[in-house]
Amino acid sequence: MDLTLQVWRQASRTAEGKFVTYEAKDISPDASFLEMLDVVNERLTERGEQPIHFEHDCREGICGSCGMMINGIAHGPAGGTATCQLHMRHFKHGDEIRVEPWRARAFPIIKDLMVDRSPLDMIIQAGGFISVNTGSAVEANTLLIPKAVQDRSMDAAACIQCGACVAQCPNGAAQLFTSAKVAHLGLLPQGQPERYERVVRMVEIMEEHFGSCTMYGECEAVCPKEISIDFIARMNRDYIAAKFKNRKSEANG
Amino acid sequence: MALDSKIPPGPIEKKWEYAKAHYKLVNPANKRKYDVIVVGAGLAGAAAAASMAELGYNVQCFVYHDSPRRAHSIAAQGGINAAKNYQNDGDSIYRLFYDTVKGGDYRSREANVYRLAELSVDIIDQAVAQGVPFAREYGGVLDNRSFGGVQVSRTFYARGQTGQQLLLGAFQALERQIGLGRVTMFPRHEMLDVVLVDGQAKGIVTRNLVTGAITSYAADAVVLATGGYANVFYLSTNAKASNATAIWRAYRRGAYFANPCYTQIHPTCIPQSGDFQSKLTLMSESLRNDGRIWVPKKAGDARRPDQIPEDERDYYLERKYPSYGNLAPRDIASRGAKEVCDEGKGVGASGRGVYLDFADAIKRIGRKVIEERYGNLFEMYQDITAEDPYVVPMRIYPAPHYVMGGLWVDYNLMSTIPGLYVGGEANFSDHGANRLGASALMQGLADGYFVLPVTVGDYLAGQLGKKVSADRPEFKQTQAEVEQRISKLVSAKGTRSVDSFHRELGNILWELCGMARTAEGLKKAITDIRTLRDQYWRDVRILGTNEEPNQALERAGRVADFFDLGELMCIDALHREESAGGHFRVEYQDKGEAKRNDDEFLYVGAWEFTGDNSAPSLHKEPLVYEELKLATRSYK
């Protein structure tokens, strides 16, 4: 199939960007969206033009590197998939496709479709972990966890930190990402000792970098791992509860 | 130099204990005086960086990704082995040790494998404590499944995303240490060389992938955990950026490269569908628990799979290996697929494919259970092929997936360069000539959490007061060489893209150094690679400059190293006149089964770099089997 692409080109963070039109001819419907861009890039290289820069790595939908706005939708029209697993059979011959980088104040552009998503790591640094040093673990089966709890925790843990939720949100909020980690750890018995400190620390760093959540729900709609917006409600509940709890006095009995 | 594997004395089950009791320790107050560089943050790198920071060392961790959580460990699907014997099916540390040595076709070092089996149980405890959501039974205990090459259920899993969840455990531990200021993280930095001072590894040179800045970093020890080199084949199941540059640069500085020809071709991948294809996608081996592999008995049978009656199907693994059936080890399952496709019985448009059929399993246990076990894998398959595997059998074909070869390390995971340690897939240590499924995650985490933190300490204890600074001439010299190499690539200004060369190199290796190798083919491959490499340095086209984000330039350096490594793979494969595990020399076989030659080749082949225009020299580490008896592998 033949397609017309309008791709955002921007040489650096401070350079001025613009849409450039490219023809993508003779594309196999079995190719992934990124493989289609590979073909365009090979032709650009042949013509002596710098290839379009975009992030990608595993191309199996799990590393979270790739992501772009495709006709205004993060990761494109298929739903429940990362850009690398979006295949061209979802488009038809003659389509015009507009390709842009993630749009969010927290994610400045590095080049073309590459953006800096490091504030997401900062949220994890603030508390997205269980504090257990190597060597101090107890025998794994001394901890019994109901299957339903484990499954729910796994649903949240499936997040790939691609940033689509932020990019699609009109407010540029990172609630879905943050709440998924809060729920993954907060649902498990291992995560209980730090449950309330964790949510406060993560939410505070999140608010430093990202916009506010007003429950548009667009994040859930584009999440490649279909993470549920219910986790945001759960995070808010934990956050409010944390404000009423004084963990120190609780420890003192 | 004679290779000293430093295997501790004593009976096999006491060796690790002995080693730990005799390692030198660093006083807790002194630990903060040491700097350790860790390159890579997959399972081995992230676990090592976090664990060493927890001990009190200053750690600097370098990755070329935007975040340490992107490392390709994240894509491992099926599971992680551990000798917990939760299923009461006769498992033990000894059995895991035995299975791994046998699976590796008796080409691994006994002492290392035993330690790996011992540590496997601690890994599960550690991961659960970190909140890794492994699958559980209704009673709340951990669940297991079976994997290839073994007859017990010892594989722990988190849906089809076990690698992701284990990596997130290590990543979160690492992020915690970053937040505490004990690890300095350098994302978007690619290591381009290792720096030696008085023969010891004292730092690295990196390129900042955003600005292009070339910078030196000094430390008291360097750990490489930079993964494997299956991308030498161009099409593989590895991530696009996975590369060999870090270990190859170390090889050129004096680290020996062991068994480069031991590469693993994984039997269950989605077949290639066109020339545009950029990578191959694995379908977890765990699918072989419930899926049955077959081809039509008649060559060229073009009927739809549901129209081929039962008695006209050849379930060739079940037929040839009745006791292991579809769970035969990877090398054997892959060769089986190649054999039937070579006979013209392959399925799909290209004829390079076999069926992996779930119809019987769905009948037996129901669609819902299959969904629960493999739902995300089925979805991925459907995304890629537009076929529904609940209805039509999957089509699969072998693809390069993992490498058993890597930098030579002793029992302490130190390379032949003092102070340079190597963990995870980047080293050669534990899998012999073939790795069993669900053992890579185990090895990466054993190295990272439990081995490197103590063995690196043993080396550091002797380094007090020997700190060097990155201002020394050795750093300036290495940095100048890195800069020269980059400018050579950028100024070639040729006509062909990096990828076009990489594909061509991959084709040579796949055809001549892939699932079946011959002396004649390997000699041809070596000549072809040399010709193509000359052309590459003259005719590669890299647009733009070093001083900006430049993905073509990044790939160009990696592909340049793949040329040299590909050549060494063929040299190694040519010299090893036997078949063992994933290394199948057509001349040495017993009716399609690998035929080892223990009299002449019972050793690790470790290659030393001797210069660009001279042949590498071979050093042999004899493999001594004290515990297990050498036997012909049989899965019949």
mmCIF file of N, CA and C in Angstrom, chain A residues 35-126:
data_model
loop_
_atom_site.group_PDB
_atom_site.id
_atom_site.type_symbol
_atom_site.label_atom_id
_atom_site.label_comp_id
_atom_site.label_asym_id
_atom_site.label_seq_id
_atom_site.Cartn_x
_atom_site.Cartn_y
_atom_site.Cartn_z
ATOM 1 N N GLU A 35 8.421 -0.630 11.299
ATOM 2 C CA GLU A 35 9.076 -1.169 10.097
ATOM 3 C C GLU A 35 8.739 -0.318 8.877
ATOM 4 N N MET A 36 7.534 0.243 8.869
ATOM 5 C CA MET A 36 7.165 1.169 7.802
ATOM 6 C C MET A 36 8.096 2.392 7.868
ATOM 7 N N LEU A 37 8.341 2.901 9.092
ATOM 8 C CA LEU A 37 9.258 4.043 9.223
ATOM 9 C C LEU A 37 10.690 3.658 8.845
ATOM 10 N N ASP A 38 11.074 2.403 9.139
ATOM 11 C CA ASP A 38 12.409 1.928 8.712
ATOM 12 C C ASP A 38 12.557 2.052 7.195
ATOM 13 N N VAL A 39 11.496 1.638 6.490
ATOM 14 C CA VAL A 39 11.538 1.689 5.027
ATOM 15 C C VAL A 39 11.686 3.138 4.573
ATOM 16 N N VAL A 40 10.903 4.040 5.178
ATOM 17 C CA VAL A 40 11.004 5.466 4.835
ATOM 18 C C VAL A 40 12.430 5.958 5.124
ATOM 19 N N ASN A 41 12.981 5.545 6.256
ATOM 20 C CA ASN A 41 14.321 6.002 6.636
ATOM 21 C C ASN A 41 15.399 5.499 5.682
ATOM 22 N N GLU A 42 15.252 4.263 5.201
ATOM 23 C CA GLU A 42 16.228 3.757 4.229
ATOM 24 C C GLU A 42 16.209 4.635 2.977
ATOM 25 N N ARG A 43 15.017 4.998 2.569
ATOM 26 C CA ARG A 43 14.914 5.828 1.349
ATOM 27 C C ARG A 43 15.450 7.235 1.598
ATOM 28 N N LEU A 44 15.208 7.763 2.811
ATOM 29 C CA LEU A 44 15.768 9.083 3.142
ATOM 30 C C LEU A 44 17.288 9.028 3.099
ATOM 31 N N THR A 45 17.847 7.952 3.656
ATOM 32 C CA THR A 45 19.305 7.812 3.668
ATOM 33 C C THR A 45 19.847 7.755 2.243
ATOM 34 N N GLU A 46 19.149 6.994 1.389
ATOM 35 C CA GLU A 46 19.574 6.933 -0.018
ATOM 36 C C GLU A 46 19.577 8.326 -0.658
ATOM 37 N N ARG A 47 18.584 9.135 -0.271
ATOM 38 C CA ARG A 47 18.479 10.478 -0.864
ATOM 39 C C ARG A 47 19.408 11.489 -0.202
ATOM 40 N N GLY A 48 20.083 11.067 0.855
ATOM 41 C CA GLY A 48 20.991 11.978 1.538
ATOM 42 C C GLY A 48 20.319 12.862 2.569
ATOM 43 N N GLU A 49 19.116 12.454 3.013
ATOM 44 C CA GLU A 49 18.463 13.226 4.079
ATOM 45 C C GLU A 49 18.554 12.457 5.384
ATOM 46 N N GLN A 50 18.710 13.167 6.495
ATOM 47 C CA GLN A 50 18.813 12.477 7.781
ATOM 48 C C GLN A 50 17.545 11.698 8.093
ATOM 49 N N PRO A 51 17.692 10.453 8.518
ATOM 50 C CA PRO A 51 16.512 9.659 8.852
ATOM 51 C C PRO A 51 15.726 10.248 10.031
ATOM 52 N N ILE A 52 14.466 9.872 10.111
ATOM 53 C CA ILE A 52 13.607 10.316 11.206
ATOM 54 C C ILE A 52 14.037 9.590 12.475
ATOM 55 N N HIS A 53 14.290 10.348 13.531
ATOM 56 C CA HIS A 53 14.680 9.721 14.795
ATOM 57 C C HIS A 53 13.453 9.368 15.616
ATOM 58 N N PHE A 54 13.398 8.120 16.044
ATOM 59 C CA PHE A 54 12.336 7.703 16.972
ATOM 60 C C PHE A 54 12.915 6.636 17.876
ATOM 61 N N GLU A 55 12.377 6.540 19.085
ATOM 62 C CA GLU A 55 12.893 5.547 20.022
ATOM 63 C C GLU A 55 12.169 4.231 19.835
ATOM 64 N N HIS A 56 12.936 3.162 20.000
ATOM 65 C CA HIS A 56 12.374 1.831 19.830
ATOM 66 C C HIS A 56 13.426 0.881 20.328
ATOM 67 N N ASP A 57 13.039 -0.297 20.755
ATOM 68 C CA ASP A 57 14.079 -1.280 21.041
ATOM 69 C C ASP A 57 13.586 -2.709 20.882
ATOM 70 N N CYS A 58 12.735 -3.186 21.819
ATOM 71 C CA CYS A 58 12.397 -4.612 21.785
ATOM 72 C C CYS A 58 11.512 -4.961 20.593
ATOM 73 N N ARG A 59 10.689 -4.031 20.189
ATOM 74 C CA ARG A 59 9.714 -4.252 19.108
ATOM 75 C C ARG A 59 8.800 -5.448 19.392
ATOM 76 N N GLU A 60 8.565 -5.684 20.672
ATOM 77 C CA GLU A 60 7.619 -6.728 21.071
ATOM 78 C C GLU A 60 6.564 -6.147 21.998
ATOM 79 N N GLY A 61 6.560 -4.835 22.157
ATOM 80 C CA GLY A 61 5.549 -4.197 22.981
ATOM 81 C C GLY A 61 5.798 -4.276 24.472
ATOM 82 N N ILE A 62 7.035 -4.531 24.900
ATOM 83 C CA ILE A 62 7.243 -4.705 26.334
ATOM 84 C C ILE A 62 8.279 -3.750 26.926
ATOM 85 N N CYS A 63 9.219 -3.222 26.112
ATOM 86 C CA CYS A 63 10.277 -2.399 26.718
ATOM 87 C C CYS A 63 9.798 -0.983 27.000
ATOM 88 N N GLY A 64 8.759 -0.535 26.290
ATOM 89 C CA GLY A 64 8.214 0.801 26.550
ATOM 90 C C GLY A 64 8.990 1.931 25.897
ATOM 91 N N SER A 65 9.966 1.604 25.031
ATOM 92 C CA SER A 65 10.764 2.666 24.404
ATOM 93 C C SER A 65 9.977 3.457 23.377
ATOM 94 N N CYS A 66 9.175 2.757 22.581
ATOM 95 C CA CYS A 66 8.568 3.434 21.445
ATOM 96 C C CYS A 66 7.275 4.130 21.843
ATOM 97 N N GLY A 67 6.872 5.042 21.006
ATOM 98 C CA GLY A 67 5.606 5.723 21.230
ATOM 99 C C GLY A 67 5.553 6.991 20.422
ATOM 100 N N MET A 68 4.467 7.199 19.719
ATOM 101 C CA MET A 68 4.281 8.441 18.990
ATOM 102 C C MET A 68 2.789 8.674 18.824
ATOM 103 N N MET A 69 2.446 9.924 18.580
ATOM 104 C CA MET A 69 1.043 10.252 18.333
ATOM 105 C C MET A 69 0.778 9.970 16.855
ATOM 106 N N ILE A 70 -0.185 9.103 16.596
ATOM 107 C CA ILE A 70 -0.499 8.739 15.229
ATOM 108 C C ILE A 70 -1.920 9.210 14.955
ATOM 109 N N ASN A 71 -2.035 10.196 14.103
ATOM 110 C CA ASN A 71 -3.323 10.864 13.878
ATOM 111 C C ASN A 71 -3.952 11.280 15.205
ATOM 112 N N GLY A 72 -3.133 11.802 16.086
ATOM 113 C CA GLY A 72 -3.621 12.348 17.349
ATOM 114 C C GLY A 72 -3.855 11.332 18.446
ATOM 115 N N ILE A 73 -3.606 10.056 18.163
ATOM 116 C CA ILE A 73 -3.825 9.033 19.187
ATOM 117 C C ILE A 73 -2.490 8.400 19.570
ATOM 118 N N ALA A 74 -2.221 8.366 20.880
ATOM 119 C CA ALA A 74 -0.978 7.762 21.344
ATOM 120 C C ALA A 74 -0.965 6.288 20.963
ATOM 121 N N HIS A 75 0.064 5.839 20.310
ATOM 122 C CA HIS A 75 0.251 4.471 19.816
ATOM 123 C C HIS A 75 -0.733 4.094 18.692
ATOM 124 N N GLY A 76 -1.496 5.052 18.211
ATOM 125 C CA GLY A 76 -2.309 4.784 17.022
ATOM 126 C C GLY A 76 -3.661 4.161 17.278
ATOM 127 N N PRO A 77 -4.334 3.789 16.190
ATOM 128 C CA PRO A 77 -5.757 3.465 16.259
ATOM 129 C C PRO A 77 -6.112 2.066 16.776
ATOM 130 N N ALA A 78 -5.148 1.137 16.869
ATOM 131 C CA ALA A 78 -5.537 -0.252 17.156
ATOM 132 C C ALA A 78 -6.025 -0.448 18.588
ATOM 133 N N GLY A 79 -5.455 0.281 19.521
ATOM 134 C CA GLY A 79 -5.848 0.128 20.933
ATOM 135 C C GLY A 79 -5.177 -1.076 21.563
ATOM 136 N N GLY A 80 -4.801 -0.936 22.847
ATOM 137 C CA GLY A 80 -4.198 -2.043 23.582
ATOM 138 C C GLY A 80 -2.881 -2.519 23.003
ATOM 139 N N THR A 81 -2.169 -1.626 22.323
ATOM 140 C CA THR A 81 -0.905 -2.042 21.736
ATOM 141 C C THR A 81 0.076 -0.879 21.692
ATOM 142 N N ALA A 82 1.368 -1.212 21.822
ATOM 143 C CA ALA A 82 2.400 -0.189 21.655
ATOM 144 C C ALA A 82 2.639 0.017 20.162
ATOM 145 N N THR A 83 3.277 1.140 19.806
ATOM 146 C CA THR A 83 3.459 1.470 18.388
ATOM 147 C C THR A 83 4.156 0.348 17.622
ATOM 148 N N CYS A 84 5.104 -0.333 18.286
ATOM 149 C CA CYS A 84 5.865 -1.380 17.578
ATOM 150 C C CYS A 84 4.990 -2.574 17.227
ATOM 151 N N GLN A 85 3.878 -2.740 17.928
ATOM 152 C CA GLN A 85 2.995 -3.872 17.645
ATOM 153 C C GLN A 85 1.750 -3.444 16.854
ATOM 154 N N LEU A 86 1.765 -2.192 16.399
ATOM 155 C CA LEU A 86 0.691 -1.712 15.520
ATOM 156 C C LEU A 86 1.086 -2.090 14.101
ATOM 157 N N HIS A 87 0.249 -2.854 13.434
ATOM 158 C CA HIS A 87 0.616 -3.306 12.091
ATOM 159 C C HIS A 87 -0.135 -2.525 11.020
ATOM 160 N N MET A 88 0.466 -2.455 9.855
ATOM 161 C CA MET A 88 -0.038 -1.571 8.816
ATOM 162 C C MET A 88 -1.376 -2.035 8.249
ATOM 163 N N ARG A 89 -1.776 -3.258 8.572
ATOM 164 C CA ARG A 89 -3.083 -3.700 8.094
ATOM 165 C C ARG A 89 -4.219 -2.909 8.746
ATOM 166 N N HIS A 90 -3.894 -2.116 9.782
ATOM 167 C CA HIS A 90 -4.906 -1.234 10.368
ATOM 168 C C HIS A 90 -5.101 0.043 9.554
ATOM 169 N N PHE A 91 -4.293 0.210 8.498
ATOM 170 C CA PHE A 91 -4.435 1.372 7.624
ATOM 171 C C PHE A 91 -4.821 0.873 6.234
ATOM 172 N N LYS A 92 -5.213 1.814 5.371
ATOM 173 C CA LYS A 92 -5.517 1.377 4.010
ATOM 174 C C LYS A 92 -4.785 2.230 2.989
ATOM 175 N N HIS A 93 -4.666 1.677 1.828
ATOM 176 C CA HIS A 93 -3.982 2.339 0.722
ATOM 177 C C HIS A 93 -4.478 3.777 0.560
ATOM 178 N N GLY A 94 -3.545 4.706 0.443
ATOM 179 C CA GLY A 94 -3.927 6.094 0.222
ATOM 180 C C GLY A 94 -4.120 6.909 1.495
ATOM 181 N N ASP A 95 -4.028 6.271 2.657
ATOM 182 C CA ASP A 95 -4.221 7.010 3.914
ATOM 183 C C ASP A 95 -3.158 8.096 4.100
ATOM 184 N N GLU A 96 -3.604 9.179 4.740
ATOM 185 C CA GLU A 96 -2.649 10.185 5.216
ATOM 186 C C GLU A 96 -2.491 9.992 6.708
ATOM 187 N N ILE A 97 -1.260 9.939 7.150
ATOM 188 C CA ILE A 97 -1.023 9.693 8.574
ATOM 189 C C ILE A 97 -0.150 10.806 9.143
ATOM 190 N N ARG A 98 -0.611 11.383 10.239
ATOM 191 C CA ARG A 98 0.145 12.447 10.893
ATOM 192 C C ARG A 98 0.888 11.842 12.091
ATOM 193 N N VAL A 99 2.199 12.012 12.107
ATOM 194 C CA VAL A 99 3.019 11.396 13.147
ATOM 195 C C VAL A 99 3.719 12.479 13.962
ATOM 196 N N GLU A 100 3.439 12.480 15.268
ATOM 197 C CA GLU A 100 4.019 13.500 16.145
ATOM 198 C C GLU A 100 4.659 12.842 17.368
ATOM 199 N N PRO A 101 5.579 13.569 18.016
ATOM 200 C CA PRO A 101 6.125 13.043 19.274
ATOM 201 C C PRO A 101 5.093 13.144 20.388
ATOM 202 N N TRP A 102 5.350 12.473 21.514
ATOM 203 C CA TRP A 102 4.504 12.652 22.710
ATOM 204 C C TRP A 102 4.358 14.147 22.981
ATOM 205 N N ARG A 103 3.148 14.557 23.272
ATOM 206 C CA ARG A 103 2.926 15.978 23.582
ATOM 207 C C ARG A 103 2.671 16.122 25.065
ATOM 208 N N ALA A 104 3.655 16.644 25.795
ATOM 209 C CA ALA A 104 3.466 16.889 27.220
ATOM 210 C C ALA A 104 4.576 17.814 27.693
ATOM 211 N N ARG A 105 4.226 18.750 28.547
ATOM 212 C CA ARG A 105 5.229 19.703 29.020
ATOM 213 C C ARG A 105 6.359 18.969 29.745
ATOM 214 N N ALA A 106 6.022 17.882 30.417
ATOM 215 C CA ALA A 106 7.034 17.162 31.183
ATOM 216 C C ALA A 106 8.012 16.384 30.295
ATOM 217 N N PHE A 107 7.676 16.239 29.015
ATOM 218 C CA PHE A 107 8.521 15.443 28.104
ATOM 219 C C PHE A 107 9.101 16.306 26.985
ATOM 220 N N PRO A 108 10.148 17.071 27.243
ATOM 221 C CA PRO A 108 10.701 17.908 26.163
ATOM 222 C C PRO A 108 11.246 17.063 25.010
ATOM 223 N N ILE A 109 11.173 17.619 23.811
ATOM 224 C CA ILE A 109 11.651 16.900 22.623
ATOM 225 C C ILE A 109 13.173 16.890 22.601
ATOM 226 N N ILE A 110 13.730 15.730 22.248
ATOM 227 C CA ILE A 110 15.185 15.618 22.076
ATOM 228 C C ILE A 110 15.522 15.777 20.600
ATOM 229 N N LYS A 111 14.812 15.022 19.776
ATOM 230 C CA LYS A 111 14.988 15.146 18.326
ATOM 231 C C LYS A 111 13.812 14.443 17.648
ATOM 232 N N ASP A 112 13.244 15.081 16.665
ATOM 233 C CA ASP A 112 12.126 14.493 15.903
ATOM 234 C C ASP A 112 11.062 13.900 16.839
ATOM 235 N N LEU A 113 10.977 12.557 16.858
ATOM 236 C CA LEU A 113 9.925 11.910 17.653
ATOM 237 C C LEU A 113 10.440 11.413 19.004
ATOM 238 N N MET A 114 11.692 11.740 19.334
ATOM 239 C CA MET A 114 12.271 11.313 20.613
ATOM 240 C C MET A 114 12.008 12.369 21.676
ATOM 241 N N VAL A 115 11.561 11.924 22.856
ATOM 242 C CA VAL A 115 11.349 12.874 23.948
ATOM 243 C C VAL A 115 12.050 12.376 25.216
ATOM 244 N N ASP A 116 12.196 13.290 26.170
ATOM 245 C CA ASP A 116 12.840 12.960 27.433
ATOM 246 C C ASP A 116 11.767 12.625 28.465
ATOM 247 N N ARG A 117 11.698 11.354 28.855
ATOM 248 C CA ARG A 117 10.667 10.921 29.802
ATOM 249 C C ARG A 117 11.220 10.710 31.214
ATOM 250 N N SER A 118 12.381 11.300 31.500
ATOM 251 C CA SER A 118 13.025 10.967 32.779
ATOM 252 C C SER A 118 12.208 11.296 34.037
ATOM 253 N N PRO A 119 11.267 12.252 34.003
ATOM 254 C CA PRO A 119 10.478 12.466 35.230
ATOM 255 C C PRO A 119 9.720 11.211 35.703
ATOM 256 N N LEU A 120 9.441 10.279 34.781
ATOM 257 C CA LEU A 120 8.764 9.054 35.219
ATOM 258 C C LEU A 120 9.678 8.234 36.138
ATOM 259 N N ASP A 121 10.971 8.164 35.797
ATOM 260 C CA ASP A 121 11.912 7.465 36.675
ATOM 261 C C ASP A 121 11.989 8.135 38.054
ATOM 262 N N MET A 122 11.860 9.463 38.062
ATOM 263 C CA MET A 122 11.956 10.174 39.354
ATOM 264 C C MET A 122 10.811 9.778 40.295
ATOM 265 N N ILE A 123 9.668 9.485 39.701
ATOM 266 C CA ILE A 123 8.537 9.046 40.533
ATOM 267 C C ILE A 123 8.860 7.691 41.170
ATOM 268 N N ILE A 124 9.485 6.813 40.404
ATOM 269 C CA ILE A 124 9.875 5.502 40.955
ATOM 270 C C ILE A 124 10.935 5.708 42.049
ATOM 271 N N GLN A 125 11.900 6.578 41.778
ATOM 272 C CA GLN A 125 12.941 6.848 42.792
ATOM 273 C C GLN A 125 12.351 7.326 44.104
ATOM 274 N N ALA A 126 11.260 8.065 44.016
ATOM 275 C CA ALA A 126 10.672 8.633 45.224
ATOM 276 C C ALA A 126 10.044 7.569 46.124
#
